[in-house]
Coordinates of C-alpha atoms in Angstrom, one line a residue:
M1 CA 26.1 -8.2 148.5
Y2 CA 29.4 -7.8 147.2
C3 CA 29.7 -4.5 149.0
A4 CA 28.8 -6.2 152.5
T5 CA 31.2 -9.0 152.2
D6 CA 34.6 -7.6 150.6
C7 CA 36.6 -6.7 153.4
S8 CA 39.5 -5.4 151.0
L9 CA 37.4 -2.3 150.0
S10 CA 39.1 1.1 150.7
L11 CA 37.2 3.6 153.0
S12 CA 36.0 5.7 150.2
E13 CA 34.6 2.8 148.4
K14 CA 32.9 1.6 151.7
A15 CA 31.4 5.1 151.9
S16 CA 30.0 4.7 148.2
C17 CA 28.7 1.4 149.0
S18 CA 26.6 2.9 151.9
S19 CA 25.3 5.7 149.8
F20 CA 24.2 3.4 147.2
Q21 CA 22.2 1.1 149.9
L22 CA 20.7 4.3 151.4
R23 CA 19.4 5.5 148.0
S24 CA 18.1 1.9 147.4
T25 CA 16.0 1.9 150.5
L26 CA 14.5 5.5 150.0
N27 CA 13.6 4.6 146.4
N28 CA 11.8 1.6 147.7
T29 CA 10.2 3.5 150.4
I30 CA 9.4 7.0 149.0
P31 CA 7.0 7.0 146.0
D32 CA 7.8 9.1 143.2
H33 CA 5.8 12.0 141.7
G34 CA 3.4 9.9 139.5
T35 CA 2.7 7.5 142.3
M36 CA 2.0 10.4 144.9
I37 CA -0.8 11.8 142.3
S38 CA -2.1 8.2 141.9
I39 CA -2.4 7.8 145.6
F40 CA -4.2 11.3 146.1
E41 CA -6.6 10.5 143.2
D42 CA -7.5 7.3 144.8
H43 CA -8.1 9.0 148.2
A44 CA -10.3 11.7 146.6
Y45 CA -12.1 9.0 144.5
H46 CA -12.9 7.1 148.0
L47 CA -13.8 10.3 149.5
L48 CA -16.3 11.5 147.0
F49 CA -17.7 8.4 145.7
G50 CA -17.4 6.5 148.9
K51 CA -19.4 9.1 150.2
P52 CA -21.8 10.1 147.5
E53 CA -23.7 12.8 149.7
L54 CA -20.8 14.5 150.2
A55 CA -20.1 14.5 146.5
C56 CA -23.6 15.9 146.0
F57 CA -23.1 18.5 148.4
I58 CA -19.7 19.9 147.0
F59 CA -21.6 19.7 143.6
G60 CA -24.4 21.9 145.0
V61 CA -21.7 24.5 146.3
T62 CA -20.0 24.5 143.1
T63 CA -23.1 24.9 141.0
H64 CA -24.2 28.0 142.9
L65 CA -20.9 29.6 142.8
I66 CA -20.1 28.8 139.2
L67 CA -23.5 28.9 137.7
F68 CA -26.4 30.0 139.7
R69 CA -24.3 33.3 141.0
Q70 CA -24.0 34.6 137.5
G71 CA -26.8 36.2 135.4
E72 CA -30.5 35.9 135.7
W73 CA -32.2 32.6 135.7
D74 CA -36.1 33.6 136.3
L75 CA -36.8 32.8 132.3
S76 CA -35.1 29.4 132.8
T77 CA -37.1 28.3 136.0
V78 CA -39.2 25.9 134.1
R79 CA -36.5 24.2 132.1
L80 CA -34.3 24.1 135.2
C81 CA -37.0 22.5 137.2
C82 CA -37.5 19.9 134.5
S83 CA -33.7 19.3 134.3
Y84 CA -33.4 18.7 138.1
L85 CA -36.5 16.2 137.9
G86 CA -35.0 14.4 134.9
L87 CA -31.7 14.1 136.9
F88 CA -33.7 12.8 140.0
L89 CA -35.3 10.4 138.0
V90 CA -32.0 9.0 136.6
T91 CA -30.5 8.9 140.1
L92 CA -33.6 7.0 141.3
L93 CA -33.4 4.5 138.4
G94 CA -29.5 4.1 139.1
S95 CA -30.3 3.6 142.8
F96 CA -32.9 1.1 142.1
Y97 CA -30.7 -0.9 139.6
V98 CA -28.0 -1.3 142.4
N99 CA -30.1 -2.4 144.9
V100 CA -32.0 -5.2 142.8
R101 CA -29.3 -6.5 140.7
D102 CA -28.3 -9.2 143.3
D103 CA -31.5 -10.2 145.0
G104 CA -34.2 -9.0 142.4
P105 CA -36.8 -6.4 143.0
T106 CA -38.4 -6.3 146.3
F107 CA -40.5 -3.8 148.2
L108 CA -37.6 -2.9 150.7
S109 CA -35.1 -2.4 147.9
S110 CA -37.6 0.1 146.1
I111 CA -38.0 1.8 149.5
I112 CA -34.0 2.0 149.8
A113 CA -33.6 3.0 146.4
G114 CA -36.0 5.9 146.9
A115 CA -34.2 6.8 150.2
N116 CA -30.7 7.0 148.6
A117 CA -32.0 9.2 145.6
C118 CA -33.7 11.5 148.2
S119 CA -30.7 11.7 150.4
L120 CA -28.5 12.8 147.3
A121 CA -31.1 15.3 146.2
I122 CA -31.3 16.8 149.7
A123 CA -27.6 17.0 150.1
H124 CA -27.2 18.8 146.6
F125 CA -29.8 21.2 147.6
L126 CA -28.2 21.7 150.9
G127 CA -25.0 22.7 149.1
V128 CA -26.7 25.2 146.8
F129 CA -29.0 26.8 149.4
G130 CA -26.1 26.8 152.0
S131 CA -23.6 28.5 149.7
M132 CA -26.2 30.9 148.5
S133 CA -27.2 31.8 152.1
I134 CA -23.7 32.4 153.2
Y135 CA -22.9 34.5 150.0
R136 CA -26.1 36.7 150.4
L137 CA -25.3 37.4 154.0
F138 CA -21.7 38.0 154.0
F139 CA -20.2 38.4 150.4
H140 CA -23.1 40.0 148.2
R141 CA -22.6 43.2 146.6
L142 CA -25.6 44.6 148.8
S143 CA -24.4 43.2 152.1
S144 CA -23.3 46.4 153.3
F145 CA -27.0 47.9 153.0
P146 CA -29.2 47.6 156.1
G147 CA -32.1 45.4 156.1
P148 CA -34.3 42.7 158.0
F149 CA -32.2 39.3 158.2
W150 CA -34.8 37.3 156.1
G151 CA -35.1 39.9 153.7
R152 CA -31.5 39.6 152.9
L153 CA -31.6 35.8 152.6
T154 CA -35.0 35.5 150.4
G155 CA -37.6 37.4 148.3
F156 CA -40.2 35.3 150.0
Y157 CA -39.7 37.6 153.1
M158 CA -41.6 40.4 151.1
S159 CA -44.2 38.0 150.0
H160 CA -44.6 37.0 153.7
L161 CA -45.3 40.7 154.8
T162 CA -47.6 41.0 151.9
R163 CA -49.7 38.1 152.9
R164 CA -49.9 39.3 156.4
R165 CA -52.5 41.9 155.7
W166 CA -52.2 42.7 152.1
H167 CA -50.9 46.3 152.9
R168 CA -47.3 45.8 151.6
F169 CA -46.9 49.6 151.3
E170 CA -47.3 50.0 155.1
E171 CA -44.9 47.2 155.8
T172 CA -42.3 48.8 153.4
Q173 CA -42.8 52.1 155.5
R174 CA -42.4 50.6 158.8
L175 CA -38.9 49.0 157.4
H176 CA -37.7 52.6 156.2
Q177 CA -38.6 53.8 159.6
K178 CA -36.5 51.4 161.2
Y179 CA -33.6 51.1 158.7
G180 CA -33.4 54.6 156.9
D181 CA -33.4 55.6 153.1
F182 CA -31.8 52.6 151.9
V183 CA -33.3 49.4 152.9
R184 CA -32.4 46.0 151.5
V185 CA -35.8 44.1 151.2
G186 CA -34.5 41.2 149.0
P187 CA -31.3 39.3 148.1
Q188 CA -30.9 41.6 145.0
S189 CA -33.5 44.2 146.0
L190 CA -33.4 47.9 147.4
S191 CA -36.4 49.9 148.6
I192 CA -35.3 53.5 148.4
T193 CA -36.8 56.9 149.8
H194 CA -34.1 59.3 149.2
P195 CA -35.4 62.5 147.6
D196 CA -32.8 61.8 144.6
A197 CA -34.2 58.5 143.6
T198 CA -37.3 59.3 141.9
R199 CA -35.5 61.5 139.1
A200 CA -32.6 58.8 139.1
L201 CA -34.9 55.9 138.4
Y202 CA -37.9 57.2 136.8
A203 CA -36.8 60.2 134.6
A204 CA -37.1 59.9 130.8
N205 CA -33.3 60.2 130.5
T206 CA -32.7 57.6 133.4
I207 CA -30.0 55.0 132.8
C208 CA -32.0 52.3 134.6
S209 CA -34.1 49.9 132.7
K210 CA -36.8 47.4 133.7
G211 CA -35.8 44.2 135.4
P212 CA -36.9 40.5 136.0
F213 CA -40.4 41.5 137.1
Y214 CA -41.4 42.6 133.8
D215 CA -40.7 39.2 132.2
M216 CA -43.4 37.5 134.4
T217 CA -45.8 37.6 131.3
Q218 CA -43.6 36.2 128.8
P219 CA -44.0 35.2 126.1
R220 CA -46.5 37.7 126.2
E221 CA -45.1 41.1 125.9
T222 CA -47.1 44.2 126.2
I223 CA -46.1 48.2 126.2
F224 CA -46.3 47.8 130.3
M225 CA -44.6 44.3 130.7
T226 CA -41.7 44.6 128.5
R227 CA -37.8 45.2 129.3
S228 CA -37.2 46.1 125.5
K229 CA -36.9 49.8 124.7
K230 CA -37.2 49.3 121.3
F231 CA -40.4 47.4 121.5
H232 CA -41.8 50.1 124.1
S233 CA -40.8 52.9 121.7
K234 CA -42.5 51.6 118.8
H235 CA -45.5 50.2 120.6
R236 CA -45.9 53.7 122.5
K237 CA -46.8 55.5 119.1
D238 CA -50.0 53.2 118.8
W239 CA -50.8 54.0 122.4
D240 CA -50.3 57.8 121.8
R241 CA -52.8 57.8 118.9
A242 CA -55.4 56.1 121.2
F243 CA -54.9 58.7 123.8
S244 CA -54.8 61.8 121.5
A245 CA -57.0 65.0 122.2
N246 CA -59.3 63.6 119.4
A247 CA -59.4 60.3 120.7
L248 CA -60.2 61.3 124.2
R249 CA -63.1 63.3 122.8
D250 CA -64.5 60.2 121.2
Y251 CA -64.5 58.3 124.4
E252 CA -66.2 61.3 126.5
P253 CA -69.6 60.0 125.7
H254 CA -69.0 56.6 127.0
V255 CA -67.4 58.0 130.2
T256 CA -70.4 60.5 130.9
A257 CA -72.8 57.6 130.3
Y258 CA -71.2 55.3 132.8
A259 CA -70.5 58.3 135.4
Q260 CA -74.1 59.2 135.2
K261 CA -75.0 55.5 136.0
L262 CA -72.7 55.3 138.9
V263 CA -74.5 58.5 140.3
D264 CA -77.7 57.3 139.8
T265 CA -76.8 53.8 141.7
I266 CA -75.2 55.7 144.6
G267 CA -78.4 57.9 144.7
S268 CA -80.8 54.9 144.8
H269 CA -79.0 53.9 148.3
V270 CA -79.4 57.3 150.0
G271 CA -80.2 56.8 153.7
N272 CA -78.6 53.3 153.6
P273 CA -75.0 52.2 154.2
L274 CA -73.2 51.5 150.8
D275 CA -69.8 50.1 150.1
V276 CA -68.8 52.6 147.4
T277 CA -65.7 51.0 146.9
R278 CA -67.4 48.0 145.3
W279 CA -69.4 50.2 142.9
F280 CA -66.3 51.9 141.9
N281 CA -65.0 48.7 140.7
F282 CA -68.1 48.0 139.1
F283 CA -68.1 51.4 137.4
S284 CA -64.4 51.2 136.2
F285 CA -64.7 47.6 135.1
D286 CA -67.7 48.3 132.8
L287 CA -66.2 51.4 131.5
M288 CA -63.0 49.8 130.5
G289 CA -64.9 46.7 128.9
E290 CA -66.7 49.3 127.0
L291 CA -63.3 50.9 125.8
A292 CA -61.2 47.7 125.4
F293 CA -63.7 45.0 124.3
G294 CA -66.6 47.3 122.8
E295 CA -69.3 46.2 125.4
S296 CA -69.8 46.6 129.2
F297 CA -69.4 43.8 131.4
G298 CA -72.8 44.9 133.0
R299 CA -71.7 44.9 136.6
L300 CA -73.3 48.2 137.5
D301 CA -76.6 46.5 136.6
A302 CA -75.8 43.2 138.1
G303 CA -74.4 44.5 141.3
Q304 CA -72.0 41.8 141.5
E305 CA -68.6 40.5 140.2
N306 CA -68.8 38.2 137.0
T307 CA -66.1 35.4 136.5
Y308 CA -63.7 37.5 134.6
M309 CA -63.8 40.2 137.3
T310 CA -63.3 37.7 140.0
V311 CA -60.2 36.2 138.2
F312 CA -58.9 39.5 137.5
H313 CA -58.7 40.6 141.1
E314 CA -57.2 37.1 142.1
L315 CA -54.6 37.7 139.6
M316 CA -53.7 41.1 141.0
N317 CA -53.4 39.3 144.4
L318 CA -51.2 36.8 142.9
I319 CA -48.9 39.4 141.3
G320 CA -48.7 41.3 144.5
L321 CA -47.9 38.2 146.3
L322 CA -45.1 36.7 144.0
G323 CA -43.8 40.1 142.6
S324 CA -40.7 39.7 144.9
V325 CA -40.1 36.1 143.4
P326 CA -40.8 36.6 139.7
W327 CA -39.1 33.1 139.1
L328 CA -41.9 31.6 140.9
M329 CA -44.5 33.3 138.8
H330 CA -43.0 31.8 135.6
L331 CA -43.5 28.2 137.2
V332 CA -47.2 28.9 138.5
S333 CA -48.0 30.4 135.0
K334 CA -47.4 26.8 133.4
I335 CA -50.0 25.3 135.5
P336 CA -53.1 25.2 133.2
T337 CA -55.6 25.8 136.2
T338 CA -53.8 28.8 137.6
T339 CA -55.5 32.3 137.7
G340 CA -53.2 33.8 135.3
K341 CA -54.2 31.1 132.5
E342 CA -57.8 31.6 133.3
F343 CA -57.3 35.4 132.9
Q344 CA -55.6 34.9 129.5
I345 CA -58.1 32.6 128.3
Y346 CA -61.2 35.0 129.1
S347 CA -59.5 37.9 127.6
R348 CA -58.4 36.1 124.4
G349 CA -62.1 35.2 123.9
L350 CA -63.1 38.8 124.5
V351 CA -60.4 40.0 122.0
E352 CA -61.7 37.8 119.4
K353 CA -65.4 39.0 120.0
R354 CA -64.2 42.5 119.5
R355 CA -62.5 42.1 116.2
K356 CA -65.8 40.9 114.8
M357 CA -67.3 44.1 115.4
P358 CA -67.6 47.2 112.8
K359 CA -64.4 48.7 111.8
D360 CA -65.7 52.2 112.4
R361 CA -66.3 51.8 116.0
R362 CA -63.8 54.1 117.8
D363 CA -62.5 53.0 121.3
I364 CA -59.0 52.3 122.5
F365 CA -58.9 48.9 121.2
S366 CA -59.6 50.3 117.6
Y367 CA -56.3 52.2 117.4
L368 CA -54.2 49.2 118.7
L369 CA -56.2 46.8 116.2
D370 CA -55.4 49.2 113.3
A371 CA -51.6 49.0 114.1
Y372 CA -51.8 45.2 114.3
E373 CA -53.9 44.9 111.0
K374 CA -51.1 47.0 109.3
E375 CA -48.4 44.4 110.1
P376 CA -47.6 42.3 107.0
I377 CA -47.0 39.1 108.8
K378 CA -49.1 38.2 111.9
T379 CA -46.9 36.4 114.2
E380 CA -48.0 34.6 117.1
Q381 CA -46.0 36.9 119.3
L382 CA -47.8 39.9 117.6
T383 CA -51.2 38.4 118.2
E384 CA -50.2 37.9 121.8
T385 CA -49.3 41.3 122.1
L386 CA -52.7 42.5 121.0
Y387 CA -54.4 40.1 123.7
G388 CA -52.1 41.7 126.1
D389 CA -52.7 45.2 125.4
C390 CA -56.4 44.6 126.2
D391 CA -55.4 43.3 129.5
T392 CA -53.2 46.3 130.1
I393 CA -56.3 48.6 129.5
V394 CA -58.5 46.7 131.9
V395 CA -55.7 46.5 134.6
A396 CA -54.4 50.0 134.3
G397 CA -57.8 51.6 133.7
S398 CA -60.1 49.8 136.1
D399 CA -58.1 48.9 139.2
N400 CA -56.0 52.3 139.3
T401 CA -59.6 54.4 138.8
A402 CA -61.5 52.4 141.3
S403 CA -58.7 52.7 144.0
S404 CA -58.2 56.6 143.2
L405 CA -61.9 57.2 143.6
A406 CA -62.2 55.4 146.8
G407 CA -59.2 57.4 148.1
V408 CA -61.0 60.6 147.3
F409 CA -64.4 59.6 148.7
Y410 CA -62.7 58.2 151.9
F411 CA -61.1 61.5 152.8
L412 CA -64.2 63.2 151.8
A413 CA -66.1 61.3 154.4
K414 CA -63.5 62.0 157.1
H415 CA -63.5 65.6 156.1
P416 CA -67.2 66.8 155.6
D417 CA -66.1 70.5 155.5
H418 CA -64.3 70.0 152.0
V419 CA -67.6 68.5 150.7
E420 CA -69.1 71.8 151.4
K421 CA -66.3 73.5 149.7
L422 CA -66.6 71.4 146.7
R423 CA -70.4 72.0 146.4
A424 CA -69.8 75.6 146.6
E425 CA -67.2 75.6 143.8
F426 CA -69.4 73.4 141.6
K427 CA -72.2 76.3 141.9
T428 CA -69.7 78.7 140.1
L429 CA -69.9 76.6 136.8
P430 CA -71.7 78.4 134.0
E431 CA -75.3 77.7 133.9
G432 CA -76.1 74.7 131.5
S433 CA -72.6 73.1 131.9
S434 CA -72.4 69.3 132.1
R435 CA -71.2 68.4 135.6
F436 CA -69.1 65.8 133.9
D437 CA -67.4 68.2 131.4
A438 CA -63.5 67.8 131.9
R439 CA -62.6 71.0 130.2
K440 CA -64.7 72.8 132.8
L441 CA -63.8 70.7 135.8
K442 CA -60.0 70.8 135.4
D443 CA -60.2 74.7 136.2
L444 CA -61.9 74.3 139.6
P445 CA -58.8 74.9 142.1
H446 CA -60.3 73.0 145.2
L447 CA -61.7 70.0 143.3
N448 CA -58.2 69.6 141.7
A449 CA -56.6 70.0 145.1
V450 CA -58.6 67.3 146.9
I451 CA -57.9 64.8 144.0
N452 CA -54.1 65.6 144.3
E453 CA -54.1 65.5 147.9
S454 CA -56.0 62.0 148.0
A455 CA -53.5 60.8 145.3
R456 CA -50.5 61.7 147.5
L457 CA -51.7 60.1 150.7
L458 CA -53.3 57.0 149.0
P459 CA -51.4 56.5 145.7
A460 CA -52.9 53.9 143.1
I461 CA -49.6 52.1 143.0
A462 CA -48.6 52.6 146.6
S463 CA -45.4 50.2 146.6
G464 CA -44.0 51.7 143.5
V465 CA -42.5 50.1 140.3
P466 CA -39.3 48.5 140.1
R467 CA -36.2 49.3 138.0
Y468 CA -32.8 47.8 137.4
T469 CA -29.5 49.4 137.8
P470 CA -27.0 49.2 134.7
V471 CA -24.2 47.2 134.8
E472 CA -22.0 50.1 135.9
G473 CA -24.2 50.9 138.9
L474 CA -25.3 54.6 139.7
R475 CA -25.1 57.2 142.7
I476 CA -28.0 58.2 144.6
G477 CA -27.3 60.8 147.3
D478 CA -24.0 59.5 148.9
K479 CA -24.9 56.0 148.1
W480 CA -23.4 53.8 145.2
I481 CA -25.9 51.3 144.0
P482 CA -24.1 48.3 142.2
G483 CA -25.1 47.2 138.8
H484 CA -27.8 44.6 138.1
V485 CA -29.9 45.5 141.3
N486 CA -33.7 45.8 141.6
V487 CA -34.5 49.2 143.0
Q488 CA -37.7 51.1 143.6
V489 CA -39.2 53.9 145.3
P490 CA -42.3 53.2 147.6
S491 CA -44.9 55.8 146.6
Y492 CA -46.8 55.7 149.8
T493 CA -43.8 56.2 152.0
M494 CA -42.2 58.8 149.7
F495 CA -45.3 61.0 149.4
R496 CA -45.7 61.2 153.2
G497 CA -42.0 61.2 154.4
L498 CA -41.3 64.7 152.4
A499 CA -44.5 66.3 153.7
P500 CA -44.4 68.6 156.6
E501 CA -47.5 67.1 158.1
P502 CA -47.7 63.7 156.3
K503 CA -51.0 62.4 157.6
V504 CA -52.8 65.8 157.1

């Protein structure tokens, strides 16, 4: 006030007074640094918490980028689902409380509370899956590899192709015909038919390992379904003893007996159409039952499947369907009424029955049981491994044997001239030789050629088995494969692609 009324002030004093007034005005109109931060926080608070769906969406994007994009989550599927379910229930209760605290609980308030909780959950998952989709399509380390659009987005794409006709190997072959040697068949999966791939992925000195697919039976760990090289190396010794030359001679009478029974069964249907694939399944299942559990399943005599066999085939279909999304298999396996649980219950009962049989009986299981009994502490994990080993015998021995036999007879039916060549070759065997003597049969060139060519055209594991690249990645041909990627060579496509006349 003084500056405005005193007329005796000098010019410099007036200028100083004007500057003082300007600074005062600016100080009153422009907030300081702390005030600006406070204003920003208020705006952010109202933006996020005034719009909770937006906050949940942003939280979903952040969850994917910071959490789900890192490492493996397959084994955490059940815990993750339980955590999300718990979080949803808390959100539902909170929403219900907010809606009923003033007017009391009503039907309408309950509906509104449920709708609010669902909208928040939907917003969160839109954020998660939206971020995931953009990342997989444009920023993933496999984004430079060709492949179908939906295959780059989700593992369910291969499940869809499998379910279409249950001929996944043919669907994979079509993808390679369209996209070349390297095809991205899943968000983190490559199918490779380059000639260098087999050695790079499956050789004894490979730097690749087994991936998340082999965790599907956890906590049950077997020689096949394990990712631990230490476990595999230790357990392999027990299996080597079970398949030594002496051990195989012990099994030969069982193989001969069931082979003769199969021949007799087929012979009884001469002149009538017969689904031999079905009978090959009965034969291999009975034989593996004898070698794994000490007794036949009696399917060759009954002529139809029993419950264990039916459940076994359902389980194989389930694994084929969900093999590209192993995290879902972990979730499904926790459901008590699922096929996997039924199969484990049946096999556990068969193993316990076999353990009560005489110790001097020599079959595949006896060697595995000897190793189990030598362990000083019978942990639950060790017992689960014993159960899983018997599953492995049945799966590997029956299914592969039946499909291989079916392939041989299919091609012989298409090419009857080779049947005549085989008959002529069998006549060269020494008189008195058993037609089931493996030592004699292995020296018949045309028989072995038929078996090998059938295995090439219709391999028992037509889609191949997956492997996991090391953290540093590896090179196949002129392509660099990043680390922590599921890779596999589709046998059906590979065996036909390199042949001069693939379908001959």
